[in-house]
Amino acid sequence: MSSPEISKAAKMLQQGEVVVIPTETVYGLAANIYDATAVRSIFELKGRPSNNPLIVHIKSFEVLSEVAKNIPDTALKLASHFWPGPLTLVLEKQDTILDVITAGGNTVAVRMPNHPIALNLLQETGFPLAAPSANPSNYISPTSAENVRKAFGERAPFILDGGPCQKGIESTVVGFKSDGVYLYRHGAITKEALEAALDGVEIKTITHESASPASPGMLLKHYSPRAKLIHTADVKQHLLNVQGKQVGVLSFNTHYTHPAIAHQLILSPSGNLEEAAQGLFNALYELDSKGLDIILAEVFPEEGLGLAINDRLGRAAAE
Ligand code: AMP
Ligand code: MG
C-alpha cells in the first residue's frame, strides 16, 4: 500500500467523508468520531439501526483516555495484553464522545486494530475512527476489498485495499460491571485466552436474549447470505430433504458426497479453527454468488474459535 493512498484517505476523512479501511478482523466503514454528520452517513450507507453503537478505533494507548474514563484495572490488563489486536473494550465514555456513536448510552466500545494500514491512517488523521463492518446491515461481513465491492456495488466508498484480513472474524467484545467481566460478543480472541490473561478470573457470558441494553446492537439476525442458510449438526440428514434445490455445503473438514450438492467449501481440511475463522465470511460470499437455494453450514466444535464461528453461522441462519 503506497502512502499516497493513505494520505488520500486521511484527507477524505478530514473532509467528513467515509472510507473503507482494512483491519485484521474484517473491513471497516470509517469516519471521524468527532464529526456527527460523517458518523451519521455510516449508518445511512449501512442501513444500520441507530440503536446499534459503533466501535471507536484508536492508534495508541495514550488515546484511550481521550475517549474513555474510570477504566477498570482488568480492562487495562486486557488492553496491554491484546492491543493492538481484535479485542474491543466497552468502557465509560468521555463527555466528548458523540451520542450517535454510543447510541445515546454512557459507554463507548474501543479497540486498537492490528493492521499497519489502519494504524498509519489513524496516525495521519490525528483523530480516532468510528468503524463498523463495511457491509449493508445484516449482510455478510467483508474480509477483502472485493467482498466490500460485492456488498455495496456502485455505492461502495473509497477502499484502502489491504489484502485479505488475517483473522477474518470480528473482535471479541468485553464489558465491565461491578460484579465482573462480561463477554458481549464471541470473536477472534477466545474466552480461554482472555481468562488466561486475567490469571484465571472467570468471564461471564451475556446471551443474545439478555444483551439489551448492555450491548444493544447484539441483534440475533446478522451476517446473512441471500440464500437460505441452515446451521446444522447433521448435514447428511438435511441432504435427504432437498430434492430439486441447488444446495451449497460449508463444512469444517468433512467432504460430503450427494447429487444435490452444487458447491461445497471445506474451511480447513486439517481441522484448524483459526484457518476456518479466517476463511468463513469469504466462503459465505463465494457460496452466495452461486445462485443457491440453500446453504447447509455445519455446526463447528463448541470450543475456542468454534464458538465465534457458530455464533456467526447461527445468526446467519436466524429468520
Ligand atoms: P460491528 O460494528 O458490526 O462490529 O458491531 C459492534 C459491536 O460492538 C456490536 O455488537 C455492538 O453491540 C457492540 N458495541 C458497540 N458499542 C457498544 C457499547 N457502547 N456497549 C455495548 N456494546 C457495544
Ligand atoms: Mg457488523
PDB file of C-alpha atoms and ligand atoms in Angstrom, residues 46 48 52-55 88 90 101-102 107-109 131-133 170-171 173 184-185 213-218 222-223, ligand 1:
ATOM      1  CA  LYS A  46     -25.176   0.518   6.005  1.00  0.00           C
ATOM      2  CA  ARG A  48     -27.803   0.271  10.338  1.00  0.00           C
ATOM      3  CA  ASN A  52     -26.572  -0.215  17.359  1.00  0.00           C
ATOM      4  CA  PRO A  53     -23.461   1.587  18.667  1.00  0.00           C
ATOM      5  CA  LEU A  54     -20.103   1.761  16.849  1.00  0.00           C
ATOM      6  CA  ILE A  55     -16.589   0.738  17.835  1.00  0.00           C
ATOM      7  CA  THR A  88     -12.979  -4.424  21.990  1.00  0.00           C
ATOM      8  CA  VAL A  90     -16.780  -1.378  26.497  1.00  0.00           C
ATOM      9  CA  ILE A 101     -21.526   6.650  18.296  1.00  0.00           C
ATOM     10  CA  THR A 102     -22.766   5.226  21.599  1.00  0.00           C
ATOM     11  CA  THR A 107     -20.349   3.648  27.441  1.00  0.00           C
ATOM     12  CA  VAL A 108     -18.050   3.549  24.431  1.00  0.00           C
ATOM     13  CA  ALA A 109     -16.576   0.482  22.708  1.00  0.00           C
ATOM     14  CA  ALA A 131     -15.932   1.905  12.125  1.00  0.00           C
ATOM     15  CA  PRO A 132     -18.455  -0.916  11.893  1.00  0.00           C
ATOM     16  CA  SER A 133     -18.029  -3.694   9.337  1.00  0.00           C
ATOM     17  CA  GLU A 170     -14.864  -9.665  14.250  1.00  0.00           C
ATOM     18  CA  SER A 171     -13.295  -8.600  17.518  1.00  0.00           C
ATOM     19  CA  VAL A 173     -16.333  -7.548  22.787  1.00  0.00           C
ATOM     20  CA  TYR A 184     -20.701  -9.443  24.939  1.00  0.00           C
ATOM     21  CA  ARG A 185     -19.661 -10.969  21.637  1.00  0.00           C
ATOM     22  CA  PRO A 213     -29.469  -2.911  26.969  1.00  0.00           C
ATOM     23  CA  ALA A 214     -25.911  -3.993  27.887  1.00  0.00           C
ATOM     24  CA  SER A 215     -24.896  -4.370  24.224  1.00  0.00           C
ATOM     25  CA  PRO A 216     -27.819  -3.001  22.250  1.00  0.00           C
ATOM     26  CA  GLY A 217     -26.583  -3.966  18.808  1.00  0.00           C
ATOM     27  CA  MET A 218     -26.459  -7.686  19.518  1.00  0.00           C
ATOM     28  CA  HIS A 222     -26.959 -10.845  11.176  1.00  0.00           C
ATOM     29  CA  TYR A 223     -24.308 -11.970   8.705  1.00  0.00           C
TER      30      TYR A 223
HETATM   31  P1  AMP B   1     -19.899  -4.113  14.461  1.00  0.00           P
HETATM   32  O1  AMP B   1     -19.672  -2.665  14.325  1.00  0.00           O
HETATM   33  O2  AMP B   1     -20.885  -4.667  13.493  1.00  0.00           O
HETATM   34  O3  AMP B   1     -18.646  -4.908  14.541  1.00  0.00           O
HETATM   35  O4  AMP B   1     -20.596  -4.289  15.877  1.00  0.00           O
HETATM   36  C1  AMP B   1     -20.074  -3.654  17.017  1.00  0.00           C
HETATM   37  C2  AMP B   1     -20.429  -4.472  18.217  1.00  0.00           C
HETATM   38  O5  AMP B   1     -19.978  -3.803  19.394  1.00  0.00           O
HETATM   39  C3  AMP B   1     -21.931  -4.671  18.352  1.00  0.00           C
HETATM   40  O6  AMP B   1     -22.183  -5.976  18.799  1.00  0.00           O
HETATM   41  C4  AMP B   1     -22.305  -3.641  19.388  1.00  0.00           C
HETATM   42  O7  AMP B   1     -23.435  -4.001  20.128  1.00  0.00           O
HETATM   43  C5  AMP B   1     -21.058  -3.627  20.274  1.00  0.00           C
HETATM   44  N1  AMP B   1     -20.940  -2.327  20.926  1.00  0.00           N
HETATM   45  C6  AMP B   1     -20.541  -1.175  20.376  1.00  0.00           C
HETATM   46  N2  AMP B   1     -20.603  -0.164  21.272  1.00  0.00           N
HETATM   47  C7  AMP B   1     -21.066  -0.700  22.418  1.00  0.00           C
HETATM   48  C8  AMP B   1     -21.372  -0.175  23.687  1.00  0.00           C
HETATM   49  N3  AMP B   1     -21.186   1.108  23.981  1.00  0.00           N
HETATM   50  N4  AMP B   1     -21.847  -1.016  24.606  1.00  0.00           N
HETATM   51  C9  AMP B   1     -22.018  -2.315  24.341  1.00  0.00           C
HETATM   52  N5  AMP B   1     -21.751  -2.894  23.153  1.00  0.00           N
HETATM   53  C10 AMP B   1     -21.285  -2.088  22.184  1.00  0.00           C
END
